[in-house]
Short mmCIF file of C-alpha atoms in Angstrom, two decimals:
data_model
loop_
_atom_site.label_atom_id
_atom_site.label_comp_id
_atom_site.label_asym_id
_atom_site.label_seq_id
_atom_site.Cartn_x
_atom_site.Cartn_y
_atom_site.Cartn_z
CA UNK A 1 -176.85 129.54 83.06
CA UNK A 2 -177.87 127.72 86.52
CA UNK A 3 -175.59 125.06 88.40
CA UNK A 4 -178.08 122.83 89.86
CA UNK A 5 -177.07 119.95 92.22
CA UNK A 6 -178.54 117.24 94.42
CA UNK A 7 -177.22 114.57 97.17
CA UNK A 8 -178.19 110.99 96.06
CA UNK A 9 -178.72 109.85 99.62
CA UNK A 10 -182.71 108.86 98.42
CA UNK A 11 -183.51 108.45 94.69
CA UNK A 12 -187.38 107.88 93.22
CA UNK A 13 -187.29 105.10 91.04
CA UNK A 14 -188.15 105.65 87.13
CA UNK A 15 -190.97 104.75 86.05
CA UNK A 16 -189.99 103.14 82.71
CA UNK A 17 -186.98 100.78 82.22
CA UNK A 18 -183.75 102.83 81.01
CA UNK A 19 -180.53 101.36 79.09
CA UNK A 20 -177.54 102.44 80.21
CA UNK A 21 -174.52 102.04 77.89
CA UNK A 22 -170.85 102.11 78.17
CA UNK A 23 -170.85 103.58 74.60
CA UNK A 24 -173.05 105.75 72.13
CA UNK A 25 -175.08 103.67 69.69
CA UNK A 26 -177.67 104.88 67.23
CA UNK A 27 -180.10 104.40 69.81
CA UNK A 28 -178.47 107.31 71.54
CA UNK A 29 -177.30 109.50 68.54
CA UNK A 30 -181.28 109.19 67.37
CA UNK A 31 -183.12 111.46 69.76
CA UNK A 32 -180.20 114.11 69.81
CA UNK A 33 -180.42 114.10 66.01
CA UNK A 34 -184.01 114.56 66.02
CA UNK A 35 -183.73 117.33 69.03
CA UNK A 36 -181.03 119.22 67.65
CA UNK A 37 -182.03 122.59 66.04
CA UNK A 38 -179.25 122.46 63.23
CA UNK A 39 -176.98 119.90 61.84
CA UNK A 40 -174.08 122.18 63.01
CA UNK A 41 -175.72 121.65 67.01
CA UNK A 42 -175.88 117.89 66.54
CA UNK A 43 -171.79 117.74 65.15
CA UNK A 44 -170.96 119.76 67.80
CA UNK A 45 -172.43 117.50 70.36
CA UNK A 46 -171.59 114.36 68.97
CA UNK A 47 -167.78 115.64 69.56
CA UNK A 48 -168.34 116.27 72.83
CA UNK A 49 -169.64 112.80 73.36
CA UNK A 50 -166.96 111.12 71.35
CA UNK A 51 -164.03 113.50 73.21
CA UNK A 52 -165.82 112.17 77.16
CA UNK A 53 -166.49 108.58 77.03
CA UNK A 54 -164.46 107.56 79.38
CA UNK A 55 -166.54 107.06 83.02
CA UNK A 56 -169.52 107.56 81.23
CA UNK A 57 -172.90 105.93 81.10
CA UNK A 58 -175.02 106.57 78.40
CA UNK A 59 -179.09 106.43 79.11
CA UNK A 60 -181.15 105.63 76.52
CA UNK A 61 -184.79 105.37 76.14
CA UNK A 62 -185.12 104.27 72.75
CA UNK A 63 -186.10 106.91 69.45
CA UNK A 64 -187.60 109.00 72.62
CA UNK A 65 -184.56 110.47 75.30
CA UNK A 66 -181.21 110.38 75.97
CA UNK A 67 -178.42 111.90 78.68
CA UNK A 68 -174.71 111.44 79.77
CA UNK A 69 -173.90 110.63 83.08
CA UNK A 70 -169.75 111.53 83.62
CA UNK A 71 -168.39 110.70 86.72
CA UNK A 72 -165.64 112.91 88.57
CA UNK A 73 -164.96 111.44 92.14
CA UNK A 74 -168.36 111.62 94.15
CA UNK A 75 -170.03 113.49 91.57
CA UNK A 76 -171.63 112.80 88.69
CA UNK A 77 -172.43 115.22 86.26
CA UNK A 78 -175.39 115.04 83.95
CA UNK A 79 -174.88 116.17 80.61
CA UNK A 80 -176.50 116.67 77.12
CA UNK A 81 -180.15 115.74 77.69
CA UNK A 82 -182.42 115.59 75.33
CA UNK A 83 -185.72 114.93 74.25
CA UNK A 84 -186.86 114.03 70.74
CA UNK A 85 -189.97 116.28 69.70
CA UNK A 86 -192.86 114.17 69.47
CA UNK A 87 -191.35 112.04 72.91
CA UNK A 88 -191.96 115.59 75.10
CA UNK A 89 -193.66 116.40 78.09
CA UNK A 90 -194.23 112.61 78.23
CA UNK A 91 -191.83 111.74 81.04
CA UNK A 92 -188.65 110.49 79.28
CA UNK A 93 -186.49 113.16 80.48
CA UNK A 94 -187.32 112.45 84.06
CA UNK A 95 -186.74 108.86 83.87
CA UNK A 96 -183.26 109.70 81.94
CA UNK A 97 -182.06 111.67 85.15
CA UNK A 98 -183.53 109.50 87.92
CA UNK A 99 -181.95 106.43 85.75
CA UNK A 100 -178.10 108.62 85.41
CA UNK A 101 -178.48 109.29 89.07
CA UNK A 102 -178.94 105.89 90.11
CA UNK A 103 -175.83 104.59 88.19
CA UNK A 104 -174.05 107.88 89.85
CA UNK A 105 -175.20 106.77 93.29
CA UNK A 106 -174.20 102.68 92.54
CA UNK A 107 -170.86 103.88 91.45
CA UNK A 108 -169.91 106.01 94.52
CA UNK A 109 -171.38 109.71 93.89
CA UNK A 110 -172.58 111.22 96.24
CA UNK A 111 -173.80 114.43 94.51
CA UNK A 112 -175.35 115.15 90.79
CA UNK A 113 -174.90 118.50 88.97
CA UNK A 114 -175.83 119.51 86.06
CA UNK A 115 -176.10 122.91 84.13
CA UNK A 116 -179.24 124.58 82.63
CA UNK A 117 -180.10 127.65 80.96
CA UNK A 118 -182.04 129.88 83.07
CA UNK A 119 -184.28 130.47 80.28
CA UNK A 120 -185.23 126.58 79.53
CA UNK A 121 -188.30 126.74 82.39
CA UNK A 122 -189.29 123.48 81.83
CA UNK A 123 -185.94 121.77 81.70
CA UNK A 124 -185.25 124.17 85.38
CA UNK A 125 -188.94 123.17 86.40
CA UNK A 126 -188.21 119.91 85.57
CA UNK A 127 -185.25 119.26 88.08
CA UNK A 128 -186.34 121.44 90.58
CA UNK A 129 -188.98 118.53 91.03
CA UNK A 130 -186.35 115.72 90.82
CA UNK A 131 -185.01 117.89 93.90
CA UNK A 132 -181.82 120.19 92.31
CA UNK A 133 -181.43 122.83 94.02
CA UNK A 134 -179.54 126.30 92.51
CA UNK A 135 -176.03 126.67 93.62
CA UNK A 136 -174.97 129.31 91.84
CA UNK A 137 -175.38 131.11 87.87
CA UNK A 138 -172.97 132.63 85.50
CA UNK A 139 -173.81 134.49 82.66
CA UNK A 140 -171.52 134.04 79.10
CA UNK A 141 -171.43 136.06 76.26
CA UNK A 142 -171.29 135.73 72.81
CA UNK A 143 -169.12 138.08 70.19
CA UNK A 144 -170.98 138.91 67.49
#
């Protein structure tokens, strides 16, 4: 897994309108339904969401992308993107982080993170454009 981050001092603007929300609705439970590769991924994701709401902002482009934006002090983390199937490689994704990093910035952080696996190269090759940098990897392991 890579830790990518990037200073919010200049942000590119997206290039669709984004809703943020304060809350999940269906609009943002839809695309991580559709993108999830097993019921079981999807209920374990919703949890998360429904255990971190607080400081969150919720970006939605509608039936097509969502992400979480948490904020911790100056940073803001970016969390559980995804992309519906037939939405990819369309631009959604990129417009869901430039749109969480903007509310980041407006609400005092001064960094983003977020964490990738090394193995998702178009998620890494994705924001490497939208300027994240590495700062570090960790591996995990699994018991089987």
């Amino acid at each position: 897994t890579q830790v990518m981050t990037r200073a919010l001092d200049t942000l590119p603007t997206p290039s669709r309108d984004m809703r943020i929300e304060s809350a999940p609705s269906e609009a943002f439970w839809a695309p991580m339904r559709a993108a999830a590769p097993s019921p079981e991924d999807f209920a374990e994701r919703q949890d998360i969401v429904l255990r971190t709401q607080s400081g969150s902002a919720f970006a939605v482009a509608e039936n097509s992308a969502v992400g979480l934006g948490r904020l911790t002090g100056d940073l803001i983390g970016l969390y559980l993107m995804r992309t519906a199937p037939n939405a990819r490689r369309q631009g959604y994704a990129r417009d869901i982080v430039r749109t969480l990093c903007a509310w980041g910035k407006q609400n005092g952080a001064t960094i983003a993170y977020l964490q990738v696996e090394a193995s998702n190269t178009p998620a890494v090759a994705l924001y490497a454009n939208e300027g994240f940098a590495r700062a570090y990897s960790y591996h995990y392991w699994i018991k089987r």
